[in-house]
Amino acid sequence: MKIIKSIYLVALSAASLGVVSCGASGDNQGLEYAPQMYHSVAYEPLTQIQNEEAGSWLSNREDGKGEFYNSNVHNPHNMNMREPVPNTVPRNQYGMLPYRLKVADLTGADSVQNPIEVSEDVLKEGEHTYMQYCLPCHGPAGQGDGKVGEVIGGVANLTGGAYINLTEGHIFHVITHGKGRMGAHASQITPERRWKIVHYVKQVIQKQ
């Protein structure tokens, strides 16, 4: 019996020690399996860590170097990132340049052309996005009679008045930056989807 009790006592002590040793609080993260998976080291784009011993306490690299040592040492100027070609700006898959018009530049927005060609698929995607983001205020037919619009009031009726003559660039600009009671949606809707909403508004809701 004494032996069995001793075994139970040792097992209980080992289990208690295991639970305590795995506790984490403050700066103590406890014991971790494969810590590199939890604390991955991001490369700095404009610099490189060239000290081969940096992070050696954490490393299990096959080349024997420290975990923080940048492996991409062949890029010029001691940088991990390639510099863009001078005097160039990025374009996306639709050939679109970054949209940089200021909030108040509605006149400039009027001259911006929709870079996406209208098609049945584009209109379907535009309708889908409109129903997600625009319907609550503007209503299913764009008449400003959505459930939210009825509560807050002052929502534009896209089917009447001066709104019929709004340019595509103007509508895109307002979706992007907001105007009046309407908030900016640039952080929620990608530029491509915004332009597809514009097509849906002009072609389907306004029937132009």
Coordinates of N, CA and C in Angstrom, one line a residue:
M1 N 0.8 -1.2 0.0 CA 0.0 0.0 0.0 C 0.9 1.3 0.0
K2 N 2.0 1.2 0.8 CA 2.8 2.4 0.9 C 3.4 2.7 -0.5
I3 N 3.8 1.6 -1.2 CA 4.3 1.8 -2.6 C 3.3 2.5 -3.5
I4 N 2.1 2.0 -3.4 CA 1.0 2.6 -4.3 C 0.8 4.0 -4.0
K5 N 0.7 4.3 -2.6 CA 0.5 5.7 -2.2 C 1.7 6.6 -2.7
S6 N 2.9 6.0 -2.6 CA 4.1 6.8 -3.1 C 4.0 7.1 -4.6
I7 N 3.5 6.1 -5.3 CA 3.4 6.3 -6.8 C 2.3 7.4 -7.1
Y8 N 1.2 7.3 -6.4 CA 0.2 8.3 -6.5 C 0.7 9.7 -6.2
L9 N 1.5 9.8 -5.1 CA 2.0 11.1 -4.7 C 3.0 11.6 -5.7
V10 N 3.8 10.8 -6.2 CA 4.8 11.2 -7.2 C 4.1 11.7 -8.5
A11 N 3.0 10.9 -8.9 CA 2.3 11.2 -10.1 C 1.5 12.6 -9.9
L12 N 0.9 12.7 -8.8 CA 0.2 14.0 -8.5 C 1.2 15.2 -8.5
S13 N 2.3 15.0 -7.9 CA 3.3 16.1 -7.9 C 3.8 16.4 -9.3
A14 N 4.0 15.4 -10.1 CA 4.5 15.6 -11.5 C 3.4 16.4 -12.3
A15 N 2.2 16.0 -12.1 CA 1.1 16.6 -12.8 C 0.9 18.1 -12.3
S16 N 1.1 18.3 -11.0 CA 1.0 19.7 -10.5 C 2.1 20.5 -11.0
L17 N 3.3 20.0 -11.1 CA 4.5 20.7 -11.6 C 4.3 21.0 -13.1
G18 N 3.7 20.1 -13.8 CA 3.5 20.3 -15.2 C 2.5 21.4 -15.5
V19 N 1.4 21.5 -14.7 CA 0.4 22.5 -14.9 C 1.0 23.9 -14.5
V20 N 1.8 23.9 -13.4 CA 2.3 25.2 -13.0 C 3.4 25.7 -14.0
S21 N 4.2 24.8 -14.5 CA 5.2 25.2 -15.5 C 4.7 25.7 -16.8
C22 N 3.5 25.3 -17.1 CA 2.9 25.8 -18.4 C 2.1 27.1 -18.2
G23 N 2.0 27.6 -17.0 CA 1.3 28.8 -16.8 C 2.0 30.0 -17.4
A24 N 1.2 30.9 -17.9 CA 1.8 32.1 -18.6 C 1.1 33.3 -18.0
S25 N 1.9 34.3 -17.7 CA 1.4 35.6 -17.2 C 2.5 36.7 -17.5
G26 N 2.0 37.9 -17.8 CA 3.0 39.0 -18.0 C 3.9 38.7 -19.1
D27 N 5.2 38.9 -18.8 CA 6.2 38.6 -19.9 C 6.6 37.1 -20.0
N28 N 6.1 36.3 -19.0 CA 6.4 34.9 -19.0 C 5.4 34.2 -19.9
Q29 N 5.8 33.7 -21.0 CA 4.8 33.0 -21.9 C 4.7 31.5 -21.6
G30 N 5.4 31.0 -20.6 CA 5.4 29.6 -20.3 C 6.1 28.8 -21.4
L31 N 6.0 27.5 -21.3 CA 6.7 26.6 -22.3 C 5.9 26.6 -23.6
E32 N 6.6 26.6 -24.7 CA 5.9 26.6 -26.0 C 6.6 25.6 -26.9
Y33 N 5.8 24.9 -27.7 CA 6.3 24.0 -28.7 C 6.4 24.7 -30.0
A34 N 7.6 24.6 -30.6 CA 7.9 25.3 -31.9 C 7.6 26.8 -31.7
P35 N 8.4 27.5 -30.9 CA 8.1 28.9 -30.7 C 8.2 29.8 -31.9
Q36 N 9.0 29.3 -33.0 CA 9.0 30.1 -34.2 C 7.7 30.2 -34.9
M37 N 6.8 29.3 -34.6 CA 5.4 29.4 -35.2 C 4.6 30.4 -34.5
Y38 N 4.9 30.7 -33.3 CA 4.1 31.6 -32.5 C 4.7 33.0 -32.7
H39 N 6.0 33.1 -32.8 CA 6.7 34.4 -32.8 C 7.5 34.5 -34.1
S40 N 6.8 34.5 -35.2 CA 7.6 34.6 -36.5 C 8.2 36.0 -36.6
V41 N 9.4 36.0 -37.2 CA 10.2 37.2 -37.4 C 9.9 37.8 -38.7
A42 N 9.3 39.0 -38.8 CA 9.0 39.7 -40.0 C 10.3 40.4 -40.6
Y43 N 10.5 40.3 -41.9 CA 11.6 41.1 -42.5 C 11.3 42.6 -42.5
E44 N 12.3 43.3 -42.1 CA 12.2 44.8 -42.3 C 12.4 45.1 -43.8
P45 N 11.5 45.8 -44.4 CA 11.7 46.0 -45.9 C 12.9 46.9 -46.3
L46 N 13.3 47.8 -45.5 CA 14.3 48.8 -45.9 C 15.7 48.5 -45.2
T47 N 15.8 47.5 -44.4 CA 17.0 47.1 -43.7 C 17.2 45.6 -43.7
Q48 N 18.4 45.2 -43.3 CA 18.7 43.8 -43.1 C 19.4 43.6 -41.9
I49 N 19.2 42.5 -41.2 CA 20.0 42.1 -40.0 C 21.1 41.3 -40.5
Q50 N 22.3 41.8 -40.4 CA 23.5 41.1 -41.0 C 24.3 40.4 -40.0
N51 N 23.9 40.5 -38.7 CA 24.6 39.8 -37.7 C 24.2 38.3 -37.7
E52 N 25.1 37.4 -38.1 CA 24.7 36.0 -38.2 C 24.4 35.3 -36.9
E53 N 24.7 36.0 -35.8 CA 24.5 35.4 -34.4 C 23.1 35.9 -33.9
A54 N 22.5 36.9 -34.5 CA 21.3 37.5 -34.0 C 20.2 36.4 -33.9
G55 N 19.7 36.2 -32.7 CA 18.6 35.2 -32.5 C 19.1 33.8 -32.5
S56 N 20.4 33.6 -32.2 CA 20.9 32.2 -32.2 C 20.3 31.4 -31.0
W57 N 19.8 32.0 -30.0 CA 19.2 31.3 -28.9 C 17.9 30.7 -29.2
L58 N 17.3 31.2 -30.3 CA 16.0 30.7 -30.7 C 16.0 29.8 -32.0
S59 N 17.2 29.9 -32.6 CA 17.3 29.3 -34.0 C 17.4 27.8 -34.0
N60 N 16.8 27.2 -35.0 CA 17.1 25.8 -35.3 C 17.3 25.7 -36.8
R61 N 17.8 26.8 -37.4 CA 18.0 26.8 -38.9 C 19.1 25.8 -39.3
E62 N 18.9 25.3 -40.5 CA 19.8 24.2 -41.0 C 21.2 24.8 -41.3
D63 N 21.2 26.2 -41.6 CA 22.5 26.7 -42.0 C 23.3 27.2 -40.7
G64 N 22.7 27.0 -39.5 CA 23.4 27.3 -38.3 C 23.4 28.7 -37.9
K65 N 22.8 29.6 -38.7 CA 22.8 31.0 -38.4 C 21.6 31.4 -37.4
G66 N 21.7 32.6 -36.8 CA 20.6 33.0 -35.9 C 19.3 33.2 -36.6
E67 N 18.2 33.1 -35.8 CA 16.9 33.1 -36.3 C 16.6 34.5 -36.9
F68 N 17.2 35.5 -36.4 CA 16.9 36.9 -36.9 C 17.7 37.3 -38.1
Y69 N 18.7 36.5 -38.4 CA 19.6 36.8 -39.5 C 18.8 36.7 -40.8
N70 N 18.8 37.8 -41.6 CA 18.1 37.8 -42.9 C 18.7 36.9 -43.9
S71 N 18.0 36.0 -44.5 CA 18.5 35.1 -45.5 C 18.6 35.8 -46.9
N72 N 17.9 36.9 -47.1 CA 17.9 37.5 -48.4 C 19.0 38.6 -48.5
V73 N 20.2 38.2 -48.4 CA 21.3 39.1 -48.3 C 21.8 39.5 -49.7
H74 N 21.3 39.0 -50.7 CA 21.8 39.3 -52.1 C 21.1 40.5 -52.7
N75 N 20.0 41.0 -52.1 CA 19.5 42.2 -52.6 C 20.4 43.4 -52.4
P76 N 20.4 44.3 -53.4 CA 21.4 45.5 -53.3 C 21.0 46.4 -52.2
H77 N 21.9 47.3 -51.8 CA 21.7 48.3 -50.8 C 21.3 47.8 -49.4
N78 N 21.6 46.5 -49.1 CA 21.3 46.0 -47.8 C 19.8 46.1 -47.5
M79 N 19.0 45.9 -48.5 CA 17.5 46.0 -48.3 C 16.8 44.7 -48.7
N80 N 15.8 44.4 -48.0 CA 15.0 43.2 -48.3 C 14.0 43.5 -49.4
M81 N 13.7 44.7 -49.6 CA 12.7 45.1 -50.6 C 13.3 45.7 -51.8
R82 N 12.8 45.4 -53.0 CA 13.3 46.0 -54.2 C 12.7 47.3 -54.4
E83 N 13.4 48.3 -54.7 CA 12.9 49.6 -55.0 C 12.2 49.7 -56.3
P84 N 11.0 50.4 -56.4 CA 10.3 50.4 -57.7 C 11.1 51.2 -58.7
V85 N 10.8 51.0 -60.0 CA 11.5 51.7 -61.0 C 11.2 53.2 -60.9
P86 N 12.2 54.1 -61.0 CA 11.9 55.6 -60.8 C 10.8 56.1 -61.7
N87 N 10.0 57.0 -61.2 CA 8.9 57.6 -61.9 C 7.8 56.7 -62.3
T88 N 7.6 55.6 -61.5 CA 6.5 54.7 -61.8 C 5.5 54.7 -60.6
V89 N 4.3 54.3 -60.9 CA 3.3 54.1 -59.8 C 2.6 52.8 -60.0
P90 N 2.2 52.1 -59.0 CA 1.6 50.8 -59.1 C 0.2 50.9 -59.7
R91 N -0.1 49.9 -60.5 CA -1.5 49.7 -61.1 C -2.0 48.3 -60.7
N92 N -3.3 48.2 -60.5 CA -3.8 46.9 -60.2 C -4.2 46.1 -61.5
Q93 N -4.9 45.0 -61.3 CA -5.2 44.2 -62.5 C -6.1 44.8 -63.5
Y94 N -6.8 45.9 -63.1 CA -7.6 46.6 -64.0 C -6.9 47.8 -64.6
G95 N -5.6 48.0 -64.3 CA -4.8 49.1 -64.8 C -5.2 50.4 -64.1
M96 N -5.7 50.3 -62.9 CA -6.1 51.5 -62.2 C -5.0 52.0 -61.4
L97 N -4.9 53.4 -61.4 CA -3.9 54.1 -60.6 C -4.5 54.3 -59.2
P98 N -3.7 54.5 -58.2 CA -4.2 54.8 -56.9 C -5.1 56.0 -56.9
Y99 N -6.2 56.0 -56.2 CA -7.2 57.1 -56.2 C -6.7 58.1 -55.1
R100 N -6.3 59.3 -55.6 CA -5.7 60.3 -54.7 C -6.5 61.6 -54.6
L101 N -7.7 61.7 -55.2 CA -8.4 62.9 -55.1 C -8.8 63.2 -53.6
K102 N -8.7 64.5 -53.2 CA -9.1 64.9 -51.9 C -10.6 64.8 -51.7
V103 N -11.1 64.9 -50.5 CA -12.5 64.8 -50.2 C -13.3 65.8 -50.9
A104 N -12.8 67.1 -50.9 CA -13.6 68.2 -51.4 C -13.5 68.3 -52.9
D105 N -12.7 67.5 -53.6 CA -12.4 67.7 -55.0 C -13.5 66.9 -55.8
L106 N -14.7 67.4 -55.7 CA -15.8 66.8 -56.5 C -15.7 67.2 -58.0
T107 N -15.2 68.3 -58.2 CA -15.0 68.8 -59.6 C -14.0 67.9 -60.3
G108 N -12.9 67.6 -59.7 CA -12.0 66.6 -60.3 C -12.6 65.2 -60.5
A109 N -13.4 64.8 -59.5 CA -14.0 63.5 -59.6 C -14.9 63.4 -60.8
D110 N -15.6 64.5 -61.2 CA -16.5 64.4 -62.4 C -15.8 63.9 -63.7
S111 N -14.5 64.2 -63.7 CA -13.7 63.8 -65.0 C -13.1 62.4 -64.9
V112 N -13.3 61.7 -63.8 CA -12.7 60.4 -63.7 C -13.7 59.4 -64.4
Q113 N -13.1 58.6 -65.3 CA -13.8 57.6 -66.0 C -13.8 56.2 -65.3
N114 N -14.9 55.5 -65.5 CA -15.0 54.1 -64.9 C -14.0 53.2 -65.7
P115 N -13.0 52.6 -65.1 CA -12.0 51.8 -65.8 C -12.5 50.4 -66.1
I116 N -13.7 50.0 -65.5 CA -14.2 48.7 -65.7 C -15.3 48.7 -66.8
E117 N -15.2 47.8 -67.8 CA -16.2 47.8 -68.8 C -17.5 47.1 -68.3
V118 N -18.6 47.6 -68.7 CA -19.9 47.1 -68.2 C -20.2 45.8 -68.9
S119 N -20.7 44.8 -68.1 CA -21.1 43.5 -68.6 C -22.2 43.0 -67.7
E120 N -22.8 41.9 -68.1 CA -23.8 41.2 -67.2 C -23.2 40.8 -65.9
D121 N -22.0 40.2 -66.0 CA -21.3 39.8 -64.7 C -21.0 41.0 -63.8
V122 N -20.5 42.1 -64.4 CA -20.2 43.3 -63.6 C -21.4 43.8 -63.0
L123 N -22.6 43.8 -63.7 CA -23.8 44.3 -63.1 C -24.3 43.4 -62.0
K124 N -24.1 42.1 -62.1 CA -24.5 41.2 -61.1 C -23.7 41.4 -59.8
E125 N -22.4 41.6 -60.0 CA -21.5 41.8 -58.9 C -21.8 43.2 -58.2
G126 N -22.1 44.2 -59.1 CA -22.5 45.5 -58.6 C -23.7 45.4 -57.8
E127 N -24.7 44.7 -58.3 CA -26.0 44.5 -57.5 C -25.7 43.8 -56.2
H128 N -24.9 42.8 -56.2 CA -24.6 42.1 -54.9 C -24.0 43.0 -53.9
T129 N -23.0 43.8 -54.3 CA -22.4 44.7 -53.4 C -23.3 45.8 -53.0
Y130 N -24.1 46.3 -53.9 CA -25.1 47.3 -53.5 C -26.1 46.8 -52.5
M131 N -26.5 45.6 -52.6 CA -27.5 45.0 -51.6 C -26.8 44.9 -50.3
Q132 N -25.5 44.7 -50.3 CA -24.8 44.5 -49.0 C -24.6 45.8 -48.3
Y133 N -24.2 46.9 -49.0 CA -23.7 48.1 -48.4 C -24.7 49.3 -48.6
C134 N -25.4 49.3 -49.6 CA -26.2 50.5 -50.0 C -27.7 50.4 -49.7
L135 N -28.2 49.2 -49.8 CA -29.7 49.0 -49.6 C -30.2 49.5 -48.2
P136 N -29.5 49.3 -47.1 CA -30.0 49.7 -45.8 C -30.5 51.2 -45.8
C137 N -29.7 52.0 -46.5 CA -30.1 53.5 -46.5 C -30.8 53.9 -47.8
H138 N -30.3 53.5 -49.0 CA -30.9 53.9 -50.3 C -32.1 53.1 -50.7
G139 N -32.3 51.9 -50.1 CA -33.4 51.1 -50.5 C -33.1 50.2 -51.7
P140 N -33.9 49.2 -52.0 CA -33.6 48.3 -53.1 C -33.6 48.9 -54.5
A141 N -34.4 50.0 -54.6 CA -34.5 50.7 -55.9 C -33.8 52.0 -55.9
G142 N -33.0 52.3 -54.9 CA -32.3 53.5 -54.8 C -33.1 54.8 -54.5
Q143 N -34.3 54.6 -53.9 CA -35.1 55.8 -53.7 C -35.0 56.4 -52.3
G144 N -34.0 56.0 -51.6 CA -33.7 56.5 -50.2 C -34.7 56.0 -49.2
D145 N -35.3 54.9 -49.4 CA -36.4 54.4 -48.5 C -36.0 53.1 -47.8
G146 N -34.6 52.9 -47.6 CA -34.2 51.8 -46.8 C -34.6 51.9 -45.4
K147 N -34.5 50.8 -44.6 CA -34.9 50.8 -43.2 C -34.1 51.8 -42.4
V148 N -32.8 51.9 -42.7 CA -31.9 52.9 -42.0 C -32.3 54.3 -42.5
G149 N -32.5 54.4 -43.8 CA -32.8 55.7 -44.4 C -34.0 56.3 -43.8
E150 N -35.0 55.5 -43.5 CA -36.3 56.0 -42.9 C -36.0 56.5 -41.5
V151 N -35.1 56.0 -40.8 CA -34.8 56.4 -39.4 C -34.0 57.7 -39.4
I152 N -32.9 57.7 -40.2 CA -32.0 58.9 -40.1 C -32.4 60.0 -41.0
G153 N -33.2 59.7 -42.1 CA -33.6 60.8 -43.0 C -32.5 61.4 -43.8
G154 N -32.9 62.2 -44.8 CA -32.0 62.9 -45.6 C -31.1 62.0 -46.5
V155 N -31.6 60.8 -46.9 CA -30.8 59.9 -47.7 C -31.2 60.2 -49.2
A156 N -30.2 60.3 -50.1 CA -30.4 60.6 -51.5 C -31.3 59.6 -52.2
N157 N -32.2 60.2 -53.0 CA -33.0 59.4 -53.9 C -32.3 59.4 -55.2
L158 N -31.7 58.2 -55.5 CA -30.8 58.2 -56.7 C -31.6 58.1 -58.0
T159 N -32.9 58.1 -57.9 CA -33.7 58.0 -59.1 C -34.4 59.3 -59.6
G160 N -34.1 60.3 -58.8 CA -34.7 61.6 -59.2 C -33.9 62.8 -59.0
G161 N -34.4 63.9 -59.5 CA -33.7 65.2 -59.3 C -32.3 65.3 -59.9
A162 N -31.4 66.0 -59.3 CA -30.1 66.2 -59.8 C -29.2 64.9 -59.7
Y163 N -29.7 64.0 -58.9 CA -28.9 62.7 -58.8 C -28.8 61.9 -60.1
I164 N -29.8 62.1 -61.0 CA -29.8 61.4 -62.3 C -28.6 61.8 -63.1
N165 N -28.2 63.1 -63.0 CA -27.1 63.6 -63.8 C -25.7 63.5 -63.2
L166 N -25.6 62.9 -62.0 CA -24.3 62.7 -61.4 C -23.4 61.8 -62.3
T167 N -22.2 62.2 -62.5 CA -21.2 61.4 -63.3 C -20.8 60.2 -62.5
E168 N -20.3 59.2 -63.2 CA -19.8 58.0 -62.6 C -18.7 58.3 -61.6
G169 N -17.8 59.2 -62.0 CA -16.7 59.6 -61.1 C -17.2 60.2 -59.8
H170 N -18.3 61.0 -59.9 CA -18.9 61.7 -58.7 C -19.4 60.6 -57.8
I171 N -20.1 59.6 -58.3 CA -20.7 58.6 -57.5 C -19.6 57.8 -56.8
F172 N -18.5 57.4 -57.6 CA -17.4 56.7 -57.0 C -16.7 57.5 -55.9
H173 N -16.6 58.8 -56.1 CA -15.9 59.7 -55.1 C -16.7 59.7 -53.8
V174 N -18.0 59.8 -53.9 CA -18.9 59.9 -52.7 C -18.9 58.5 -52.0
I175 N -18.9 57.4 -52.7 CA -18.8 56.1 -52.1 C -17.4 56.0 -51.3
T176 N -16.4 56.6 -52.0 CA -15.0 56.5 -51.4 C -14.9 57.3 -50.2
H177 N -15.2 58.6 -50.3 CA -15.0 59.6 -49.2 C -16.2 59.9 -48.3
G178 N -17.4 59.6 -48.8 CA -18.6 60.0 -48.1 C -19.0 61.4 -48.4
K179 N -20.2 61.7 -48.1 CA -20.7 63.1 -48.2 C -22.0 63.3 -47.4
G180 N -22.1 64.4 -46.7 CA -23.2 64.6 -45.8 C -23.4 63.5 -44.8
R181 N -24.6 62.9 -44.8 CA -24.9 61.8 -43.9 C -24.2 60.5 -44.2
M182 N -23.8 60.4 -45.4 CA -23.2 59.2 -45.9 C -21.7 59.1 -45.5
G183 N -21.3 58.0 -44.8 CA -19.9 57.9 -44.4 C -19.0 57.3 -45.5
A184 N -17.7 57.4 -45.4 CA -16.8 56.9 -46.3 C -16.8 55.3 -46.3
H185 N -16.7 54.7 -47.5 CA -16.8 53.3 -47.6 C -15.5 52.7 -48.2
A186 N -14.4 53.5 -48.3 CA -13.2 53.1 -48.9 C -12.6 51.9 -48.2
S187 N -12.7 51.9 -46.9 CA -12.1 50.9 -46.0 C -12.9 49.6 -46.1
Q188 N -14.1 49.6 -46.6 CA -15.0 48.5 -46.6 C -15.2 47.8 -48.0
I189 N -15.1 48.7 -49.0 CA -15.3 48.2 -50.4 C -14.1 48.5 -51.2
T190 N -13.6 47.5 -51.9 CA -12.5 47.7 -52.8 C -12.8 48.6 -54.0
P191 N -11.8 49.3 -54.6 CA -12.1 50.2 -55.7 C -12.8 49.5 -56.8
E192 N -12.5 48.2 -57.1 CA -13.2 47.5 -58.2 C -14.6 47.3 -57.9
R193 N -15.0 47.0 -56.7 CA -16.4 46.7 -56.3 C -17.1 48.1 -56.3
R194 N -16.4 49.2 -55.9 CA -17.1 50.5 -55.9 C -17.5 50.8 -57.3
W195 N -16.6 50.6 -58.3 CA -16.9 50.9 -59.7 C -18.0 50.1 -60.2
K196 N -18.1 48.8 -59.7 CA -19.2 48.0 -60.2 C -20.5 48.4 -59.6
I197 N -20.5 49.0 -58.4 CA -21.7 49.6 -57.8 C -22.1 50.8 -58.7
V198 N -21.1 51.6 -59.1 CA -21.4 52.7 -60.0 C -22.1 52.2 -61.2
H199 N -21.6 51.2 -61.9 CA -22.3 50.7 -63.1 C -23.7 50.2 -62.8
Y200 N -23.9 49.6 -61.6 CA -25.3 49.1 -61.3 C -26.2 50.3 -61.1
V201 N -25.7 51.3 -60.4 CA -26.5 52.5 -60.1 C -26.9 53.2 -61.4
K202 N -25.9 53.4 -62.3 CA -26.2 54.1 -63.6 C -27.0 53.3 -64.6
Q203 N -26.7 52.0 -64.7 CA -27.3 51.2 -65.7 C -28.7 50.6 -65.3
V204 N -28.8 50.2 -64.0 CA -30.0 49.5 -63.6 C -30.9 50.4 -62.8
I205 N -30.4 51.1 -61.8 CA -31.3 51.9 -60.9 C -31.7 53.2 -61.7
Q206 N -30.7 53.9 -62.4 CA -31.1 55.1 -63.1 C -31.4 54.8 -64.5
K207 N -31.2 53.6 -65.0 CA -31.6 53.1 -66.4 C -31.0 54.1 -67.4
Q208 N -29.7 54.3 -67.3 CA -29.0 55.1 -68.3 C -28.1 54.3 -69.1

